[in-house]
PDB file of C-alpha atoms in Angstrom:
ATOM      1  CA  MET U   1      11.621  52.417 -10.512  1.00  0.00           C
ATOM      2  CA  LEU U   2       8.742  50.537 -11.321  1.00  0.00           C
ATOM      3  CA  LYS U   3      10.444  48.321 -13.921  1.00  0.00           C
ATOM      4  CA  LYS U   4      12.797  47.230 -11.090  1.00  0.00           C
ATOM      5  CA  ILE U   5       9.963  46.985  -8.646  1.00  0.00           C
ATOM      6  CA  PHE U   6       8.430  44.672 -10.846  1.00  0.00           C
ATOM      7  CA  ILE U   7      11.917  42.677 -12.173  1.00  0.00           C
ATOM      8  CA  THR U   8      12.337  42.232  -8.036  1.00  0.00           C
ATOM      9  CA  THR U   9       9.436  41.055  -7.868  1.00  0.00           C
ATOM     10  CA  ALA U  10       9.566  38.515 -10.739  1.00  0.00           C
ATOM     11  CA  LEU U  11      13.063  37.631  -8.913  1.00  0.00           C
ATOM     12  CA  LEU U  12      11.671  36.635  -5.650  1.00  0.00           C
ATOM     13  CA  GLY U  13       8.452  34.757  -6.961  1.00  0.00           C
ATOM     14  CA  CYS U  14      10.759  32.380  -8.947  1.00  0.00           C
ATOM     15  CA  ALA U  15      12.657  31.904  -5.833  1.00  0.00           C
ATOM     16  CA  ALA U  16       9.573  31.307  -4.464  1.00  0.00           C
ATOM     17  CA  SER U  17       9.044  28.798  -6.698  1.00  0.00           C
ATOM     18  CA  ALA U  18      11.971  27.266  -6.629  1.00  0.00           C
ATOM     19  CA  PHE U  19      12.393  26.455  -3.074  1.00  0.00           C
ATOM     20  CA  SER U  20       8.670  24.917  -2.906  1.00  0.00           C
ATOM     21  CA  ALA U  21      10.031  21.842  -4.839  1.00  0.00           C
ATOM     22  CA  SER U  22      11.112  19.404  -2.917  1.00  0.00           C
ATOM     23  CA  ASN U  23      13.498  16.576  -3.226  1.00  0.00           C
ATOM     24  CA  ARG U  24      11.928  14.075  -1.147  1.00  0.00           C
ATOM     25  CA  PRO U  25       8.714  13.516  -0.660  1.00  0.00           C
ATOM     26  CA  ASP U  26       6.608  14.459   2.504  1.00  0.00           C
ATOM     27  CA  GLY U  27       7.663  12.949   5.497  1.00  0.00           C
ATOM     28  CA  TYR U  28      10.559  11.373   3.981  1.00  0.00           C
ATOM     29  CA  THR U  29      14.455  12.247   4.302  1.00  0.00           C
ATOM     30  CA  THR U  30      17.173  12.205   2.135  1.00  0.00           C
ATOM     31  CA  ILE U  31      20.128   9.326   2.216  1.00  0.00           C
ATOM     32  CA  CYS U  32      22.508  10.052  -0.580  1.00  0.00           C
ATOM     33  CA  LYS U  33      22.084  11.718  -4.090  1.00  0.00           C
ATOM     34  CA  THR U  34      22.860  10.404  -7.875  1.00  0.00           C
ATOM     35  CA  GLY U  35      26.280   8.427  -7.744  1.00  0.00           C
ATOM     36  CA  GLN U  36      26.252   7.437  -4.306  1.00  0.00           C
ATOM     37  CA  THR U  37      25.794   4.528  -2.458  1.00  0.00           C
ATOM     38  CA  CYS U  38      22.910   4.053  -0.187  1.00  0.00           C
ATOM     39  CA  SER U  39      22.597   1.467   1.544  1.00  0.00           C
ATOM     40  CA  VAL U  40      18.880   0.684   4.222  1.00  0.00           C
ATOM     41  CA  SER U  41      19.015  -1.893   6.939  1.00  0.00           C
ATOM     42  CA  GLY U  42      15.742  -3.572   5.853  1.00  0.00           C
ATOM     43  CA  SER U  43      13.129  -3.998   2.838  1.00  0.00           C
ATOM     44  CA  THR U  44      12.664  -0.103   2.718  1.00  0.00           C
ATOM     45  CA  ASN U  45      10.181   2.435   0.037  1.00  0.00           C
ATOM     46  CA  VAL U  46      12.598   4.587  -1.624  1.00  0.00           C
ATOM     47  CA  ALA U  47      11.743   7.552  -3.218  1.00  0.00           C
ATOM     48  CA  PHE U  48      14.484   8.457  -6.258  1.00  0.00           C
ATOM     49  CA  GLY U  49      13.998  12.220  -7.822  1.00  0.00           C
ATOM     50  CA  ALA U  50      13.931  15.869  -7.379  1.00  0.00           C
ATOM     51  CA  ALA U  51      11.735  18.698  -7.916  1.00  0.00           C
ATOM     52  CA  ASP U  52       8.592  16.819  -6.710  1.00  0.00           C
ATOM     53  CA  LYS U  53       8.698  14.126  -9.635  1.00  0.00           C
ATOM     54  CA  PHE U  54       9.369  10.975  -8.245  1.00  0.00           C
ATOM     55  CA  VAL U  55       9.982   7.256  -9.138  1.00  0.00           C
ATOM     56  CA  TYR U  56       9.555   4.124  -5.627  1.00  0.00           C
ATOM     57  CA  LYS U  57      11.242   0.987  -5.150  1.00  0.00           C
ATOM     58  CA  ILE U  58      11.314  -1.002  -2.131  1.00  0.00           C
ATOM     59  CA  LEU U  59      15.251  -2.090  -1.511  1.00  0.00           C
ATOM     60  CA  SER U  60      17.015  -3.765   1.194  1.00  0.00           C
ATOM     61  CA  GLY U  61      20.719  -3.684   1.463  1.00  0.00           C
ATOM     62  CA  SER U  62      23.423  -1.742  -0.248  1.00  0.00           C
ATOM     63  CA  PHE U  63      22.307   0.203  -3.902  1.00  0.00           C
ATOM     64  CA  SER U  64      22.931   2.999  -6.729  1.00  0.00           C
ATOM     65  CA  CYS U  65      20.599   6.218  -6.547  1.00  0.00           C
ATOM     66  CA  SER U  66      20.497   5.758 -10.052  1.00  0.00           C
ATOM     67  CA  VAL U  67      18.329   5.279 -12.617  1.00  0.00           C
ATOM     68  CA  ALA U  68      19.304   2.012 -13.666  1.00  0.00           C
ATOM     69  CA  THR U  69      18.739   0.866 -10.172  1.00  0.00           C
ATOM     70  CA  PHE U  70      14.724   2.717 -10.267  1.00  0.00           C
ATOM     71  CA  GLY U  71      13.857   1.385 -13.889  1.00  0.00           C
ATOM     72  CA  SER U  72      13.420   5.158 -15.108  1.00  0.00           C
ATOM     73  CA  ASP U  73      14.115   8.879 -14.734  1.00  0.00           C
ATOM     74  CA  PRO U  74      11.382  10.379 -12.794  1.00  0.00           C
ATOM     75  CA  ASN U  75      12.722  14.052 -13.656  1.00  0.00           C
ATOM     76  CA  PRO U  76      14.836  14.043 -16.700  1.00  0.00           C
ATOM     77  CA  SER U  77      15.556  17.800 -16.841  1.00  0.00           C
ATOM     78  CA  LYS U  78      17.210  17.369 -13.245  1.00  0.00           C
ATOM     79  CA  SER U  79      20.880  16.249 -13.966  1.00  0.00           C
ATOM     80  CA  VAL U  80      20.773  15.851  -9.834  1.00  0.00           C
ATOM     81  CA  LYS U  81      18.690  13.586  -8.094  1.00  0.00           C
ATOM     82  CA  GLU U  82      18.118  12.215  -4.438  1.00  0.00           C
ATOM     83  CA  CYS U  83      17.214   8.702  -2.713  1.00  0.00           C
ATOM     84  CA  SER U  84      15.275   9.154   0.502  1.00  0.00           C
ATOM     85  CA  ILE U  85      13.372   7.269   2.700  1.00  0.00           C
ATOM     86  CA  PRO U  86      10.705   7.600   5.732  1.00  0.00           C
ATOM     87  CA  LYS U  87      11.711   9.610   8.484  1.00  0.00           C
ATOM     88  CA  SER U  88      10.491   7.111  10.338  1.00  0.00           C
ATOM     89  CA  GLY U  89      11.692   4.036   8.621  1.00  0.00           C
ATOM     90  CA  SER U  90      15.086   2.252   8.724  1.00  0.00           C
ATOM     91  CA  GLY U  91      18.158   3.972   9.004  1.00  0.00           C
ATOM     92  CA  GLY U  92      20.220   4.913   5.258  1.00  0.00           C
ATOM     93  CA  THR U  93      24.023   4.995   5.400  1.00  0.00           C
ATOM     94  CA  THR U  94      25.861   7.470   2.129  1.00  0.00           C
ATOM     95  CA  SER U  95      28.754   6.363   0.712  1.00  0.00           C
ATOM     96  CA  SER U  96      30.518   8.702  -2.255  1.00  0.00           C
ATOM     97  CA  SER U  97      31.414   6.150  -4.617  1.00  0.00           C
ATOM     98  CA  PRO U  98      29.578   5.102  -7.721  1.00  0.00           C
ATOM     99  CA  SER U  99      28.445   1.411  -7.387  1.00  0.00           C
ATOM    100  CA  THR U 100      26.350  -0.554 -10.368  1.00  0.00           C
ATOM    101  CA  SER U 101      24.549  -2.550  -7.779  1.00  0.00           C
ATOM    102  CA  SER U 102      21.238  -2.704  -6.854  1.00  0.00           C
ATOM    103  CA  SER U 103      18.589  -4.870  -4.964  1.00  0.00           C
ATOM    104  CA  GLY U 104      15.158  -5.454  -4.677  1.00  0.00           C
ATOM    105  CA  SER U 105      13.400  -7.417  -1.938  1.00  0.00           C
ATOM    106  CA  ASN U 106      11.234 -10.091  -3.037  1.00  0.00           C
ATOM    107  CA  SER U 107      11.888 -12.294   0.325  1.00  0.00           C
ATOM    108  CA  SER U 108       9.462 -14.759   0.970  1.00  0.00           C
ATOM    109  CA  SER U 109       9.646 -13.695   4.721  1.00  0.00           C
ATOM    110  CA  GLY U 110       7.039 -10.827   5.387  1.00  0.00           C
ATOM    111  CA  GLY U 111       8.691  -7.830   5.121  1.00  0.00           C
ATOM    112  CA  GLY U 112       7.961  -4.420   7.073  1.00  0.00           C
ATOM    113  CA  ASN U 113      10.207  -2.425   9.528  1.00  0.00           C
ATOM    114  CA  SER U 114       8.276  -1.298  12.778  1.00  0.00           C
ATOM    115  CA  GLY U 115       8.616   2.735  10.977  1.00  0.00           C
ATOM    116  CA  SER U 116       8.308   2.354   7.341  1.00  0.00           C
ATOM    117  CA  ILE U 117       5.853   1.726   4.505  1.00  0.00           C
ATOM    118  CA  THR U 118       7.331  -1.381   2.256  1.00  0.00           C
ATOM    119  CA  GLY U 119       3.912  -3.305   1.578  1.00  0.00           C
ATOM    120  CA  ALA U 120       4.217  -6.990   0.332  1.00  0.00           C
ATOM    121  CA  THR U 121       8.211  -8.034  -0.492  1.00  0.00           C
ATOM    122  CA  CYS U 122       6.737 -10.512  -2.594  1.00  0.00           C
ATOM    123  CA  GLY U 123       7.246  -9.671  -6.623  1.00  0.00           C
ATOM    124  CA  SER U 124       4.950 -11.609  -9.074  1.00  0.00           C
ATOM    125  CA  GLY U 125       7.951 -13.549 -10.670  1.00  0.00           C
ATOM    126  CA  GLY U 126       7.836 -16.783  -8.976  1.00  0.00           C
ATOM    127  CA  SER U 127       5.967 -19.948  -9.854  1.00  0.00           C
ATOM    128  CA  THR U 128       2.367 -19.809 -10.993  1.00  0.00           C
ATOM    129  CA  VAL U 129       0.051 -22.340  -8.988  1.00  0.00           C
ATOM    130  CA  ASN U 130      -3.499 -22.519 -11.181  1.00  0.00           C
ATOM    131  CA  VAL U 131      -5.999 -23.113  -7.898  1.00  0.00           C
ATOM    132  CA  SER U 132      -9.507 -24.450  -9.052  1.00  0.00           C
ATOM    133  CA  SER U 133     -11.003 -24.632  -5.706  1.00  0.00           C
ATOM    134  CA  THR U 134     -10.342 -22.475  -2.634  1.00  0.00           C
ATOM    135  CA  ILE U 135      -7.343 -23.874   0.020  1.00  0.00           C
ATOM    136  CA  ILE U 136      -8.686 -23.992   3.269  1.00  0.00           C
ATOM    137  CA  VAL U 137      -6.012 -22.610   5.891  1.00  0.00           C
ATOM    138  CA  SER U 138      -8.280 -23.680   8.608  1.00  0.00           C
ATOM    139  CA  SER U 139      -5.307 -23.801  11.270  1.00  0.00           C
ATOM    140  CA  GLY U 140      -1.448 -23.197  12.253  1.00  0.00           C
ATOM    141  CA  THR U 141       0.393 -21.482   8.825  1.00  0.00           C
ATOM    142  CA  TYR U 142       0.311 -21.516   5.177  1.00  0.00           C
ATOM    143  CA  ASP U 143       3.326 -20.326   3.733  1.00  0.00           C
ATOM    144  CA  GLY U 144       2.761 -20.072   0.245  1.00  0.00           C
ATOM    145  CA  GLY U 145       6.776 -18.853  -0.427  1.00  0.00           C
ATOM    146  CA  CYS U 146       5.970 -16.375  -2.836  1.00  0.00           C
ATOM    147  CA  LYS U 147       4.191 -18.136  -5.300  1.00  0.00           C
ATOM    148  CA  VAL U 148       1.820 -16.980  -7.925  1.00  0.00           C
ATOM    149  CA  PHE U 149      -1.706 -18.251  -6.996  1.00  0.00           C
ATOM    150  CA  ASN U 150      -3.771 -18.073  -9.916  1.00  0.00           C
ATOM    151  CA  ALA U 151      -7.892 -18.607  -9.680  1.00  0.00           C
ATOM    152  CA  THR U 152      -9.269 -21.022 -13.200  1.00  0.00           C
ATOM    153  CA  SER U 153     -12.559 -20.695 -14.154  1.00  0.00           C
ATOM    154  CA  ALA U 154     -14.140 -22.516 -12.067  1.00  0.00           C
ATOM    155  CA  LEU U 155     -13.847 -20.022  -9.109  1.00  0.00           C
ATOM    156  CA  GLY U 156     -14.619 -17.191 -11.082  1.00  0.00           C
ATOM    157  CA  SER U 157     -13.233 -14.619 -13.849  1.00  0.00           C
ATOM    158  CA  GLY U 158     -11.901 -11.628 -11.943  1.00  0.00           C
ATOM    159  CA  SER U 159     -14.539  -9.750 -12.872  1.00  0.00           C
ATOM    160  CA  GLN U 160     -16.609  -7.857 -10.856  1.00  0.00           C
ATOM    161  CA  SER U 161     -19.377 -10.442 -10.517  1.00  0.00           C
ATOM    162  CA  GLU U 162     -21.193 -11.439  -7.627  1.00  0.00           C
ATOM    163  CA  GLY U 163     -20.822 -14.873  -6.304  1.00  0.00           C
ATOM    164  CA  GLN U 164     -17.148 -15.554  -7.680  1.00  0.00           C
ATOM    165  CA  LYS U 165     -15.449 -18.147  -4.858  1.00  0.00           C
ATOM    166  CA  PRO U 166     -12.053 -17.262  -2.575  1.00  0.00           C
ATOM    167  CA  VAL U 167      -8.894 -18.163  -3.516  1.00  0.00           C
ATOM    168  CA  PHE U 168      -7.941 -18.869  -0.282  1.00  0.00           C
ATOM    169  CA  ARG U 169     -10.367 -18.939   2.903  1.00  0.00           C
ATOM    170  CA  VAL U 170      -8.695 -18.296   6.204  1.00  0.00           C
ATOM    171  CA  GLU U 171     -10.401 -19.882   9.796  1.00  0.00           C
ATOM    172  CA  ASN U 172     -10.271 -19.676  13.271  1.00  0.00           C
ATOM    173  CA  GLY U 173      -7.291 -17.629  14.101  1.00  0.00           C
ATOM    174  CA  ALA U 174      -4.475 -19.471  11.319  1.00  0.00           C
ATOM    175  CA  THR U 175      -2.035 -17.550   9.096  1.00  0.00           C
ATOM    176  CA  LEU U 176      -1.506 -17.383   5.404  1.00  0.00           C
ATOM    177  CA  LYS U 177       2.030 -15.701   4.333  1.00  0.00           C
ATOM    178  CA  ASN U 178       3.965 -15.202   1.315  1.00  0.00           C
ATOM    179  CA  VAL U 179       1.353 -15.535  -1.204  1.00  0.00           C
ATOM    180  CA  VAL U 180       1.234 -13.018  -4.821  1.00  0.00           C
ATOM    181  CA  LEU U 181      -2.639 -13.560  -6.359  1.00  0.00           C
ATOM    182  CA  GLY U 182      -2.152 -13.638  -9.965  1.00  0.00           C
ATOM    183  CA  ASN U 183      -4.284 -11.771 -12.586  1.00  0.00           C
ATOM    184  CA  ASN U 184      -7.309 -13.657 -11.729  1.00  0.00           C
ATOM    185  CA  ALA U 185      -7.783 -13.277  -8.117  1.00  0.00           C
ATOM    186  CA  ALA U 186     -11.400 -14.545  -8.372  1.00  0.00           C
ATOM    187  CA  ASP U 187     -13.209 -12.556  -4.760  1.00  0.00           C
ATOM    188  CA  GLY U 188      -9.274 -13.217  -2.997  1.00  0.00           C
ATOM    189  CA  ILE U 189      -9.247 -14.216   0.961  1.00  0.00           C
ATOM    190  CA  HIS U 190     -12.149 -14.583   2.932  1.00  0.00           C
ATOM    191  CA  PHE U 191     -11.955 -15.102   6.708  1.00  0.00           C
ATOM    192  CA  TYR U 192     -13.921 -17.204   9.127  1.00  0.00           C
ATOM    193  CA  ASN U 193     -13.669 -16.099  12.927  1.00  0.00           C
ATOM    194  CA  GLY U 194     -10.796 -14.286  12.725  1.00  0.00           C
ATOM    195  CA  GLY U 195      -7.135 -14.957  11.364  1.00  0.00           C
ATOM    196  CA  THR U 196      -3.407 -13.305  10.329  1.00  0.00           C
ATOM    197  CA  ILE U 197      -2.620 -12.723   6.541  1.00  0.00           C
ATOM    198  CA  ASP U 198       1.031 -11.244   6.706  1.00  0.00           C
ATOM    199  CA  ASN U 199       3.247 -10.525   2.939  1.00  0.00           C
ATOM    200  CA  ILE U 200       0.055 -10.720   0.719  1.00  0.00           C
ATOM    201  CA  ARG U 201       0.417  -9.233  -2.947  1.00  0.00           C
ATOM    202  CA  TRP U 202      -2.592  -8.938  -5.290  1.00  0.00           C
ATOM    203  CA  THR U 203      -1.731  -7.941  -8.891  1.00  0.00           C
ATOM    204  CA  ASN U 204      -5.233  -7.512 -10.080  1.00  0.00           C
ATOM    205  CA  VAL U 205      -7.816  -7.042  -7.493  1.00  0.00           C
ATOM    206  CA  GLY U 206     -11.090  -9.253  -8.895  1.00  0.00           C
ATOM    207  CA  GLU U 207     -14.042  -8.581  -6.826  1.00  0.00           C
ATOM    208  CA  ASP U 208     -12.435  -7.829  -3.881  1.00  0.00           C
ATOM    209  CA  ALA U 209      -9.008  -8.603  -2.455  1.00  0.00           C
ATOM    210  CA  MET U 210     -10.278 -10.038   1.563  1.00  0.00           C
ATOM    211  CA  THR U 211     -13.721 -10.327   3.089  1.00  0.00           C
ATOM    212  CA  ILE U 212     -14.616 -10.647   6.685  1.00  0.00           C
ATOM    213  CA  LYS U 213     -17.537 -13.376   6.373  1.00  0.00           C
ATOM    214  CA  SER U 214     -17.224 -14.150  10.314  1.00  0.00           C
ATOM    215  CA  SER U 215     -17.104 -12.206  13.767  1.00  0.00           C
ATOM    216  CA  GLY U 216     -13.553 -12.337  14.733  1.00  0.00           C
ATOM    217  CA  THR U 217      -9.838 -10.631  14.691  1.00  0.00           C
ATOM    218  CA  VAL U 218      -8.714 -10.238  11.329  1.00  0.00           C
ATOM    219  CA  ASN U 219      -4.877  -9.177  11.607  1.00  0.00           C
ATOM    220  CA  VAL U 220      -3.136  -7.969   7.749  1.00  0.00           C
ATOM    221  CA  LYS U 221       0.422  -6.708   7.761  1.00  0.00           C
ATOM    222  CA  ASN U 222       2.869  -6.172   4.957  1.00  0.00           C
ATOM    223  CA  ILE U 223       0.438  -6.302   2.144  1.00  0.00           C
ATOM    224  CA  SER U 224      -0.063  -4.864  -1.464  1.00  0.00           C
ATOM    225  CA  GLY U 225      -3.332  -4.542  -3.502  1.00  0.00           C
ATOM    226  CA  TYR U 226      -3.557  -3.008  -7.310  1.00  0.00           C
ATOM    227  CA  ALA U 227      -6.428  -2.028  -9.902  1.00  0.00           C
ATOM    228  CA  GLY U 228      -9.365  -2.933  -8.653  1.00  0.00           C
ATOM    229  CA  SER U 229     -13.259  -1.580  -9.527  1.00  0.00           C
ATOM    230  CA  ASP U 230     -14.638  -1.511  -6.242  1.00  0.00           C
ATOM    231  CA  LYS U 231     -13.420  -2.176  -2.384  1.00  0.00           C
ATOM    232  CA  PHE U 232     -10.529  -3.705  -1.799  1.00  0.00           C
ATOM    233  CA  ILE U 233     -11.675  -4.365   1.957  1.00  0.00           C
ATOM    234  CA  GLN U 234     -15.092  -6.044   2.731  1.00  0.00           C
ATOM    235  CA  VAL U 235     -16.983  -6.309   6.280  1.00  0.00           C
ATOM    236  CA  ASN U 236     -20.095  -8.695   6.380  1.00  0.00           C
ATOM    237  CA  ALA U 237     -19.233  -9.462  10.583  1.00  0.00           C
ATOM    238  CA  ALA U 238     -19.165  -7.414  13.623  1.00  0.00           C
ATOM    239  CA  SER U 239     -14.904  -7.856  14.031  1.00  0.00           C
ATOM    240  CA  THR U 240     -11.802  -6.017  14.628  1.00  0.00           C
ATOM    241  CA  LEU U 241      -9.846  -5.328  11.670  1.00  0.00           C
ATOM    242  CA  ASN U 242      -5.837  -4.461  12.193  1.00  0.00           C
ATOM    243  CA  VAL U 243      -4.404  -3.439   9.116  1.00  0.00           C
ATOM    244  CA  SER U 244      -0.386  -2.405   8.803  1.00  0.00           C
ATOM    245  CA  ASN U 245       2.352  -1.389   6.626  1.00  0.00           C
ATOM    246  CA  CYS U 246      -0.113  -1.663   3.313  1.00  0.00           C
ATOM    247  CA  ILE U 247       0.495   0.025  -0.197  1.00  0.00           C
ATOM    248  CA  VAL U 248      -3.158  -0.055  -1.999  1.00  0.00           C
ATOM    249  CA  ASP U 249      -3.495   1.675  -5.548  1.00  0.00           C
ATOM    250  CA  ASP U 250      -6.841   2.079  -7.706  1.00  0.00           C
ATOM    251  CA  MET U 251      -9.716   1.241  -5.807  1.00  0.00           C
ATOM    252  CA  GLY U 252     -13.259   2.170  -5.507  1.00  0.00           C
ATOM    253  CA  LYS U 253     -13.079   2.290  -1.864  1.00  0.00           C
ATOM    254  CA  PHE U 254     -10.445   0.804   0.727  1.00  0.00           C
ATOM    255  CA  LEU U 255     -12.796  -0.301   3.044  1.00  0.00           C
ATOM    256  CA  ARG U 256     -16.872  -0.888   3.174  1.00  0.00           C
ATOM    257  CA  GLN U 257     -18.767  -2.424   6.008  1.00  0.00           C
ATOM    258  CA  ASN U 258     -21.536  -4.556   4.026  1.00  0.00           C
ATOM    259  CA  GLY U 259     -24.492  -2.261   3.294  1.00  0.00           C
ATOM    260  CA  GLY U 260     -27.280  -1.352   5.173  1.00  0.00           C
ATOM    261  CA  THR U 261     -25.482  -3.037   8.128  1.00  0.00           C
ATOM    262  CA  THR U 262     -25.887  -1.739  11.365  1.00  0.00           C
ATOM    263  CA  PHE U 263     -23.419  -4.539  13.514  1.00  0.00           C
ATOM    264  CA  LYS U 264     -20.099  -2.996  15.012  1.00  0.00           C
ATOM    265  CA  VAL U 265     -17.135  -2.981  13.044  1.00  0.00           C
ATOM    266  CA  ALA U 266     -13.809  -1.284  14.762  1.00  0.00           C
ATOM    267  CA  VAL U 267     -11.190  -0.428  12.250  1.00  0.00           C
ATOM    268  CA  ASN U 268      -7.358   0.417  12.808  1.00  0.00           C
ATOM    269  CA  VAL U 269      -5.305   0.917   9.941  1.00  0.00           C
ATOM    270  CA  ASP U 270      -1.381   1.953  10.850  1.00  0.00           C
ATOM    271  CA  ARG U 271       1.645   3.114   8.377  1.00  0.00           C
ATOM    272  CA  CYS U 272      -0.309   1.963   5.071  1.00  0.00           C
ATOM    273  CA  GLN U 273       0.069   4.610   1.526  1.00  0.00           C
ATOM    274  CA  ILE U 274      -3.381   4.658   0.121  1.00  0.00           C
ATOM    275  CA  SER U 275      -3.275   6.155  -3.909  1.00  0.00           C
ATOM    276  CA  ASN U 276      -5.796   6.677  -6.615  1.00  0.00           C
ATOM    277  CA  MET U 277      -9.587   5.826  -4.721  1.00  0.00           C
ATOM    278  CA  GLY U 278     -12.999   6.336  -6.760  1.00  0.00           C
ATOM    279  CA  GLU U 279     -14.611   7.813  -3.470  1.00  0.00           C
ATOM    280  CA  GLY U 280     -12.389   6.898  -0.145  1.00  0.00           C
ATOM    281  CA  ILE U 281     -11.182   5.404   2.328  1.00  0.00           C
ATOM    282  CA  PHE U 282     -13.770   4.341   4.567  1.00  0.00           C
ATOM    283  CA  ARG U 283     -17.458   3.432   4.023  1.00  0.00           C
ATOM    284  CA  THR U 284     -20.205   2.612   6.602  1.00  0.00           C
ATOM    285  CA  ASP U 285     -23.961   2.867   7.374  1.00  0.00           C
ATOM    286  CA  SER U 286     -23.413   2.042  10.779  1.00  0.00           C
ATOM    287  CA  SER U 287     -23.587   4.629  13.522  1.00  0.00           C
ATOM    288  CA  THR U 288     -21.564   1.912  16.269  1.00  0.00           C
ATOM    289  CA  SER U 289     -18.550   1.460  14.508  1.00  0.00           C
ATOM    290  CA  THR U 290     -14.898   2.877  14.675  1.00  0.00           C
ATOM    291  CA  ALA U 291     -12.339   3.728  12.438  1.00  0.00           C
ATOM    292  CA  LYS U 292      -8.479   5.497  12.180  1.00  0.00           C
ATOM    293  CA  ILE U 293      -5.826   5.801  10.334  1.00  0.00           C
ATOM    294  CA  THR U 294      -2.330   6.585  11.462  1.00  0.00           C
ATOM    295  CA  ASN U 295       0.854   7.680  10.012  1.00  0.00           C
ATOM    296  CA  SER U 296      -0.315   7.300   6.463  1.00  0.00           C
ATOM    297  CA  ARG U 297       0.666   8.597   3.101  1.00  0.00           C
ATOM    298  CA  LEU U 298      -2.248   9.280   1.182  1.00  0.00           C
ATOM    299  CA  LYS U 299      -2.422  10.830  -2.927  1.00  0.00           C
ATOM    300  CA  ASN U 300      -6.087  11.408  -4.529  1.00  0.00           C
ATOM    301  CA  ALA U 301      -7.541   8.884  -2.053  1.00  0.00           C
ATOM    302  CA  GLY U 302     -11.191  10.906  -1.676  1.00  0.00           C
ATOM    303  CA  SER U 303     -12.527  11.216   1.492  1.00  0.00           C
ATOM    304  CA  ILE U 304     -11.264   9.652   5.032  1.00  0.00           C
ATOM    305  CA  CYS U 305     -14.406   9.228   6.854  1.00  0.00           C
ATOM    306  CA  ILE U 306     -17.744   8.523   4.478  1.00  0.00           C
ATOM    307  CA  GLY U 307     -21.219   7.147   6.504  1.00  0.00           C
ATOM    308  CA  LYS U 308     -22.320   7.190  10.138  1.00  0.00           C
ATOM    309  CA  TRP U 309     -18.963   5.903  12.204  1.00  0.00           C
ATOM    310  CA  ALA U 310     -19.190   6.735  16.080  1.00  0.00           C
ATOM    311  CA  SER U 311     -15.755   7.407  15.380  1.00  0.00           C
ATOM    312  CA  CYS U 312     -14.122   7.994  12.330  1.00  0.00           C
ATOM    313  CA  THR U 313     -10.249   9.541  12.803  1.00  0.00           C
ATOM    314  CA  SER U 314      -6.987  10.479  11.263  1.00  0.00           C
ATOM    315  CA  SER U 315      -3.830  11.773  12.793  1.00  0.00           C
ATOM    316  CA  GLY U 316      -0.051  11.331  11.752  1.00  0.00           C
ATOM    317  CA  ILE U 317      -0.810  11.820   7.868  1.00  0.00           C
ATOM    318  CA  THR U 318       1.024  13.060   5.173  1.00  0.00           C
ATOM    319  CA  ASN U 319      -0.468  13.890   0.701  1.00  0.00           C
ATOM    320  CA  TYR U 320       1.733  13.101  -1.955  1.00  0.00           C
TER     321      TYR U 320
END
């Protein structure tokens, strides 16, 4: 009798373990399975995998739910895997017939559906522009056409050394869009008196990805940034910062208000995927500043709020 109880308990434990593993990340919904053709209505961050092991790729239109599409097999022990998209993302459709076609989005227009997390749609395969003096965008819109802008040593080394110059300077509410910052991003992008960036990819963050240098409203949307030892965003002046649809990975912090300052900053982050932060997401020494993050996905992101924030809140957060 005792042996039977042990066997039953073991079987129940196995069953519980099996049900705890998911074939889609938290906050995602399955649109098709291996061997089927999926379709999404716009550039979407699609997960592919099974049993809590996934790879991600930004796709649009019709594609095959297959290893060939995603470039690697996240869980070889599972023959059937699922393709899933954020529940709040674009709608997906399914066809049961296999397809050999796949589509990655490298569109030159700013990506990002109203509910999905896609990051930048510019890839890193565009033609290269070597930048030896800062490109100043003082009015209107500068469209980089998804070219790769790589700083020369005249701007800096792309290391953590202070005093490096930016590749771009955005001023007076102007817009910079469709740009890839290459392996040497120097000090990234500086903002003076507000501005907008749209569809920007940092291949390798240098000193900082972006810095707000003077007061204004800065709008940041449809961006991706990788491999930065310190801050992704540095704020050096009283300002309002709105960030939407971002993918940021492997930084010290997502955002830092200049240390020891007490001016007021208002930070609003929505629909971002933030992972592998050495310290956390928001940091300030100002008791007048506010920050909030909503509808976002976090992984190894550390503390959301560090410091004396007057208000620092989060909602709609999933961990993956």
